[in-house]
Amino acid sequence: MNDLLLQAARRLREARWIVCLTGAGVSAESGVTTFRDALTGLWSNFDPEQLASEAGFAANPGLVWRWYMERLETVERVQPNAGHLALARLEAATPNFTLFTQNVDDLHERAGSRYVNHLHGSVTRFYCTSCREEHHLQSDERHQPLPPHCLHCNGLVRPAVVWFGEMLPYTILKEAWYAVEHCDVLLVVGTSGVVYPAAQLPFTAKQYGATVIDVNLEPTPISEIADFYLPGRSGEVLPRLIEAMLGEGD
Ligand code: OAD
């Protein structure tokens, strides 16, 4: 794999514009279970639609609120890992680097990435379902059995995460399409490539002639079309790849 990694690193070094798409496999290295793995234990008898959808929230706002408060606490408890740090190093060293993430945590930001485009929103931000005003979560609200009410219109407050069936943030998605259609290299890390429209991005990049590098524990539909599939843990492969690209070594 080392030779493949060095070739991928060389490709990154030559690129005018590098775009990166990350998924749950990056945060997994920090101990944040992937969305699907998180449905274990007492949450195992719920399906994602019940916990991550408008209908689920309307039907049982307390259940959904508790699920997201638990995920928020997990995110706040863990630290960014070597993979997050490697991508922050890449951003600092590369004039033309754009990061899109499907992750709803703030670990890229806490690792030092300055510009993080969240395709699926953020579990650390909240807004009112009625007037859509941003809501600053008060510490006591985390432990309430029900979501808080908006200070402006008394509407119900929800997490700023994109739920099943909801549109992704239009501006960010439009920027992502443009980026993958014009970049030289798309670095995909830790995503199963099954949740659309984000999962379409690597295929579009390939269609428009970009080199696709896929880092994942196991092969996925993206690995099939990737120019370089680098198997392994993102927390191990990314630092080595970025060091090979930026370090002294060839
Ligand atoms: P998934 O849980 O679907 O896939 C995680 C991917 O990461 C899999 O391909 C794993 O093989 C890989 N993986 C796991 N641990 C890894 C590690 N340590 N190193 C490298 N790879 C690893 O997560 P996503 O593809 O991100 O949406 O899922 C996309 C979206 O589906 C999520 O953003 C979520 C869910 O609906 C929302 O939460 C809105």
Short mmCIF file of N, CA and C in Angstrom, two decimals, residues 107-207:
data_model
loop_
_atom_site.label_atom_id
_atom_site.label_comp_id
_atom_site.label_asym_id
_atom_site.label_seq_id
_atom_site.Cartn_x
_atom_site.Cartn_y
_atom_site.Cartn_z
N LEU A 107 -15.73 18.46 15.14
CA LEU A 107 -14.35 18.00 15.35
C LEU A 107 -13.38 18.56 14.31
N HIS A 108 -13.83 18.75 13.07
CA HIS A 108 -12.92 19.38 12.10
C HIS A 108 -12.53 20.79 12.59
N GLU A 109 -13.52 21.55 13.03
CA GLU A 109 -13.25 22.92 13.52
C GLU A 109 -12.33 22.89 14.74
N ARG A 110 -12.60 21.96 15.64
CA ARG A 110 -11.78 21.90 16.87
C ARG A 110 -10.36 21.42 16.57
N ALA A 111 -10.17 20.77 15.41
CA ALA A 111 -8.82 20.33 15.00
C ALA A 111 -8.06 21.47 14.32
N GLY A 112 -8.78 22.55 14.00
CA GLY A 112 -8.10 23.69 13.38
C GLY A 112 -8.50 23.97 11.95
N SER A 113 -9.39 23.14 11.38
CA SER A 113 -9.86 23.46 10.02
C SER A 113 -10.65 24.75 10.08
N ARG A 114 -10.32 25.72 9.22
CA ARG A 114 -10.97 27.03 9.31
C ARG A 114 -12.25 27.12 8.50
N TYR A 115 -12.32 26.39 7.39
CA TYR A 115 -13.50 26.48 6.54
C TYR A 115 -14.08 25.08 6.37
N VAL A 116 -15.17 24.80 7.07
CA VAL A 116 -15.78 23.46 7.03
C VAL A 116 -17.20 23.60 6.49
N ASN A 117 -17.46 22.98 5.37
CA ASN A 117 -18.81 23.04 4.78
C ASN A 117 -19.62 21.82 5.23
N HIS A 118 -20.62 22.06 6.05
CA HIS A 118 -21.42 20.95 6.61
C HIS A 118 -22.60 20.65 5.69
N LEU A 119 -22.50 19.56 4.94
CA LEU A 119 -23.58 19.18 4.01
C LEU A 119 -24.81 18.70 4.77
N HIS A 120 -24.63 18.12 5.96
CA HIS A 120 -25.76 17.56 6.71
C HIS A 120 -26.05 18.33 7.99
N GLY A 121 -25.56 19.57 8.06
CA GLY A 121 -25.87 20.40 9.22
C GLY A 121 -24.97 20.09 10.40
N SER A 122 -25.44 20.54 11.57
CA SER A 122 -24.59 20.48 12.76
C SER A 122 -25.39 20.20 14.02
N VAL A 123 -24.91 19.26 14.80
CA VAL A 123 -25.61 18.90 16.05
C VAL A 123 -25.28 19.90 17.16
N THR A 124 -24.33 20.80 16.89
CA THR A 124 -23.96 21.78 17.93
C THR A 124 -24.73 23.09 17.76
N ARG A 125 -25.59 23.16 16.73
CA ARG A 125 -26.38 24.39 16.53
C ARG A 125 -27.87 24.05 16.53
N PHE A 126 -28.70 25.06 16.87
CA PHE A 126 -30.15 24.83 17.02
C PHE A 126 -30.91 26.00 16.41
N TYR A 127 -32.17 25.72 15.99
CA TYR A 127 -33.01 26.82 15.51
C TYR A 127 -34.47 26.49 15.75
N CYS A 128 -35.29 27.55 15.63
CA CYS A 128 -36.73 27.41 15.91
C CYS A 128 -37.46 26.83 14.68
N THR A 129 -38.29 25.84 14.93
CA THR A 129 -39.02 25.20 13.82
C THR A 129 -40.03 26.18 13.19
N SER A 130 -40.43 27.20 13.95
CA SER A 130 -41.44 28.13 13.39
C SER A 130 -40.78 29.33 12.70
N CYS A 131 -40.00 30.11 13.49
CA CYS A 131 -39.45 31.35 12.87
C CYS A 131 -38.03 31.16 12.37
N ARG A 132 -37.43 29.98 12.64
CA ARG A 132 -36.09 29.60 12.17
C ARG A 132 -34.97 30.45 12.75
N GLU A 133 -35.31 31.25 13.77
CA GLU A 133 -34.26 32.00 14.48
C GLU A 133 -33.28 31.04 15.14
N GLU A 134 -31.99 31.37 15.12
CA GLU A 134 -31.00 30.52 15.80
C GLU A 134 -31.29 30.54 17.30
N HIS A 135 -31.10 29.40 17.93
CA HIS A 135 -31.35 29.30 19.39
C HIS A 135 -30.04 28.94 20.07
N HIS A 136 -29.65 29.73 21.09
CA HIS A 136 -28.43 29.42 21.85
C HIS A 136 -28.82 28.53 23.03
N LEU A 137 -28.36 27.28 22.97
CA LEU A 137 -28.78 26.28 23.95
C LEU A 137 -28.30 26.68 25.35
N GLN A 138 -29.22 26.71 26.29
CA GLN A 138 -28.87 26.99 27.69
C GLN A 138 -28.53 25.66 28.37
N SER A 139 -27.63 25.67 29.31
CA SER A 139 -27.16 24.39 29.87
C SER A 139 -28.30 23.59 30.49
N ASP A 140 -29.25 24.25 31.13
CA ASP A 140 -30.32 23.45 31.76
C ASP A 140 -31.23 22.81 30.70
N GLU A 141 -31.26 23.40 29.52
CA GLU A 141 -32.15 22.87 28.47
C GLU A 141 -31.68 21.49 27.99
N ARG A 142 -30.39 21.20 28.23
CA ARG A 142 -29.86 19.91 27.75
C ARG A 142 -30.50 18.74 28.49
N HIS A 143 -30.89 18.99 29.71
CA HIS A 143 -31.37 17.89 30.55
C HIS A 143 -32.89 17.86 30.67
N GLN A 144 -33.54 18.77 29.89
CA GLN A 144 -35.02 18.77 29.93
C GLN A 144 -35.54 17.59 29.12
N PRO A 145 -36.67 17.03 29.51
CA PRO A 145 -37.24 15.90 28.75
C PRO A 145 -37.80 16.32 27.39
N LEU A 146 -38.07 17.64 27.27
CA LEU A 146 -38.65 18.12 26.00
C LEU A 146 -37.77 19.23 25.44
N PRO A 147 -37.84 19.47 24.11
CA PRO A 147 -37.04 20.55 23.52
C PRO A 147 -37.48 21.91 24.09
N PRO A 148 -36.57 22.89 24.12
CA PRO A 148 -36.94 24.23 24.58
C PRO A 148 -37.82 24.95 23.57
N HIS A 149 -38.33 26.11 24.03
CA HIS A 149 -39.16 26.93 23.13
C HIS A 149 -38.38 28.18 22.72
N CYS A 150 -38.65 28.61 21.51
CA CYS A 150 -37.99 29.78 20.95
C CYS A 150 -38.28 31.03 21.79
N LEU A 151 -37.26 31.86 22.02
CA LEU A 151 -37.44 33.06 22.85
C LEU A 151 -38.20 34.15 22.08
N HIS A 152 -38.25 33.98 20.74
CA HIS A 152 -38.92 35.03 19.95
C HIS A 152 -40.39 34.69 19.71
N CYS A 153 -40.67 33.43 19.37
CA CYS A 153 -42.06 33.14 18.97
C CYS A 153 -42.65 31.95 19.70
N ASN A 154 -41.86 31.41 20.62
CA ASN A 154 -42.31 30.28 21.45
C ASN A 154 -42.44 28.97 20.67
N GLY A 155 -41.95 28.97 19.43
CA GLY A 155 -41.98 27.72 18.66
C GLY A 155 -41.02 26.70 19.25
N LEU A 156 -41.10 25.46 18.76
CA LEU A 156 -40.25 24.39 19.27
C LEU A 156 -38.85 24.48 18.65
N VAL A 157 -37.84 24.31 19.46
CA VAL A 157 -36.45 24.37 18.99
C VAL A 157 -35.98 22.97 18.58
N ARG A 158 -35.19 22.91 17.49
CA ARG A 158 -34.69 21.61 16.98
C ARG A 158 -33.20 21.71 16.68
N PRO A 159 -32.53 20.55 16.56
CA PRO A 159 -31.12 20.59 16.18
C PRO A 159 -30.98 20.98 14.70
N ALA A 160 -29.89 21.64 14.36
CA ALA A 160 -29.68 22.13 12.99
C ALA A 160 -29.04 21.03 12.14
N VAL A 161 -29.62 19.83 12.23
CA VAL A 161 -29.13 18.68 11.45
C VAL A 161 -30.10 18.44 10.30
N VAL A 162 -29.59 18.06 9.15
CA VAL A 162 -30.48 17.73 8.02
C VAL A 162 -31.12 16.37 8.32
N TRP A 163 -32.41 16.32 8.35
CA TRP A 163 -33.12 15.07 8.65
C TRP A 163 -33.49 14.35 7.36
N PHE A 164 -33.78 13.06 7.51
CA PHE A 164 -34.19 12.28 6.34
C PHE A 164 -35.34 13.00 5.64
N GLY A 165 -35.26 13.06 4.33
CA GLY A 165 -36.34 13.69 3.57
C GLY A 165 -36.21 15.20 3.46
N GLU A 166 -35.25 15.78 4.17
CA GLU A 166 -35.09 17.25 4.09
C GLU A 166 -34.03 17.61 3.04
N MET A 167 -34.15 18.80 2.51
CA MET A 167 -33.16 19.28 1.55
C MET A 167 -31.86 19.63 2.27
N LEU A 168 -30.75 19.38 1.59
CA LEU A 168 -29.47 19.82 2.13
C LEU A 168 -29.35 21.34 1.95
N PRO A 169 -28.53 22.01 2.74
CA PRO A 169 -28.38 23.47 2.58
C PRO A 169 -27.99 23.81 1.14
N TYR A 170 -28.85 24.55 0.45
CA TYR A 170 -28.72 24.72 -1.01
C TYR A 170 -27.37 25.31 -1.42
N THR A 171 -26.97 26.37 -0.72
CA THR A 171 -25.72 27.06 -1.10
C THR A 171 -24.52 26.12 -0.99
N ILE A 172 -24.48 25.37 0.10
CA ILE A 172 -23.34 24.46 0.32
C ILE A 172 -23.34 23.35 -0.72
N LEU A 173 -24.53 22.83 -1.01
CA LEU A 173 -24.62 21.75 -2.00
C LEU A 173 -24.21 22.26 -3.38
N LYS A 174 -24.63 23.48 -3.71
CA LYS A 174 -24.27 24.07 -5.01
C LYS A 174 -22.75 24.25 -5.09
N GLU A 175 -22.15 24.70 -4.01
CA GLU A 175 -20.68 24.86 -3.97
C GLU A 175 -19.99 23.50 -4.10
N ALA A 176 -20.59 22.48 -3.51
CA ALA A 176 -20.00 21.15 -3.57
C ALA A 176 -20.03 20.62 -5.01
N TRP A 177 -21.16 20.82 -5.69
CA TRP A 177 -21.25 20.38 -7.11
C TRP A 177 -20.18 21.11 -7.91
N TYR A 178 -20.09 22.44 -7.73
CA TYR A 178 -19.11 23.20 -8.53
C TYR A 178 -17.69 22.71 -8.22
N ALA A 179 -17.42 22.47 -6.95
CA ALA A 179 -16.08 22.05 -6.52
C ALA A 179 -15.69 20.72 -7.16
N VAL A 180 -16.56 19.74 -7.13
CA VAL A 180 -16.19 18.42 -7.67
C VAL A 180 -16.13 18.45 -9.20
N GLU A 181 -16.82 19.42 -9.80
CA GLU A 181 -16.76 19.52 -11.27
C GLU A 181 -15.50 20.23 -11.74
N HIS A 182 -14.79 20.92 -10.83
CA HIS A 182 -13.63 21.72 -11.25
C HIS A 182 -12.33 21.38 -10.53
N CYS A 183 -12.38 20.50 -9.55
CA CYS A 183 -11.14 20.23 -8.80
C CYS A 183 -10.26 19.23 -9.57
N ASP A 184 -8.99 19.16 -9.14
CA ASP A 184 -8.09 18.18 -9.77
C ASP A 184 -8.12 16.87 -9.00
N VAL A 185 -8.25 16.99 -7.67
CA VAL A 185 -8.26 15.78 -6.84
C VAL A 185 -9.40 15.88 -5.82
N LEU A 186 -10.17 14.78 -5.71
CA LEU A 186 -11.17 14.67 -4.64
C LEU A 186 -10.69 13.58 -3.69
N LEU A 187 -10.45 13.99 -2.44
CA LEU A 187 -10.02 13.04 -1.39
C LEU A 187 -11.26 12.69 -0.57
N VAL A 188 -11.69 11.42 -0.65
CA VAL A 188 -12.90 10.96 0.05
C VAL A 188 -12.45 10.12 1.25
N VAL A 189 -12.95 10.45 2.43
CA VAL A 189 -12.48 9.72 3.63
C VAL A 189 -13.65 9.28 4.50
N GLY A 190 -13.75 7.98 4.73
CA GLY A 190 -14.67 7.43 5.73
C GLY A 190 -16.13 7.65 5.44
N THR A 191 -16.52 7.41 4.18
CA THR A 191 -17.95 7.47 3.90
C THR A 191 -18.37 6.23 3.11
N SER A 192 -19.59 5.76 3.44
CA SER A 192 -20.07 4.52 2.81
C SER A 192 -20.58 4.79 1.40
N GLY A 193 -20.78 6.08 1.10
CA GLY A 193 -21.23 6.42 -0.26
C GLY A 193 -22.62 5.89 -0.57
N VAL A 194 -23.49 5.84 0.45
CA VAL A 194 -24.84 5.33 0.19
C VAL A 194 -25.93 6.37 0.42
N VAL A 195 -25.56 7.51 1.03
CA VAL A 195 -26.58 8.52 1.33
C VAL A 195 -26.47 9.66 0.32
N TYR A 196 -27.52 9.74 -0.53
CA TYR A 196 -27.52 10.78 -1.57
C TYR A 196 -28.16 12.05 -1.03
N PRO A 197 -27.87 13.22 -1.61
CA PRO A 197 -27.05 13.46 -2.80
C PRO A 197 -25.54 13.53 -2.53
N ALA A 198 -25.11 13.55 -1.27
CA ALA A 198 -23.67 13.66 -1.00
C ALA A 198 -22.90 12.52 -1.66
N ALA A 199 -23.50 11.33 -1.67
CA ALA A 199 -22.80 10.16 -2.20
C ALA A 199 -22.53 10.29 -3.70
N GLN A 200 -23.25 11.18 -4.37
CA GLN A 200 -23.05 11.37 -5.81
C GLN A 200 -21.78 12.14 -6.12
N LEU A 201 -21.30 12.91 -5.15
CA LEU A 201 -20.17 13.81 -5.41
C LEU A 201 -18.93 13.11 -5.97
N PRO A 202 -18.50 11.97 -5.38
CA PRO A 202 -17.30 11.32 -5.94
C PRO A 202 -17.49 10.86 -7.39
N PHE A 203 -18.69 10.43 -7.71
CA PHE A 203 -18.96 9.95 -9.08
C PHE A 203 -18.92 11.12 -10.07
N THR A 204 -19.44 12.25 -9.64
CA THR A 204 -19.42 13.45 -10.49
C THR A 204 -17.97 13.93 -10.67
N ALA A 205 -17.20 13.89 -9.60
CA ALA A 205 -15.79 14.29 -9.70
C ALA A 205 -15.08 13.44 -10.74
N LYS A 206 -15.32 12.17 -10.66
CA LYS A 206 -14.68 11.22 -11.60
C LYS A 206 -15.11 11.54 -13.03
N GLN A 207 -16.40 11.79 -13.20
CA GLN A 207 -16.98 12.10 -14.52
C GLN A 207 -16.30 13.34 -15.11
#
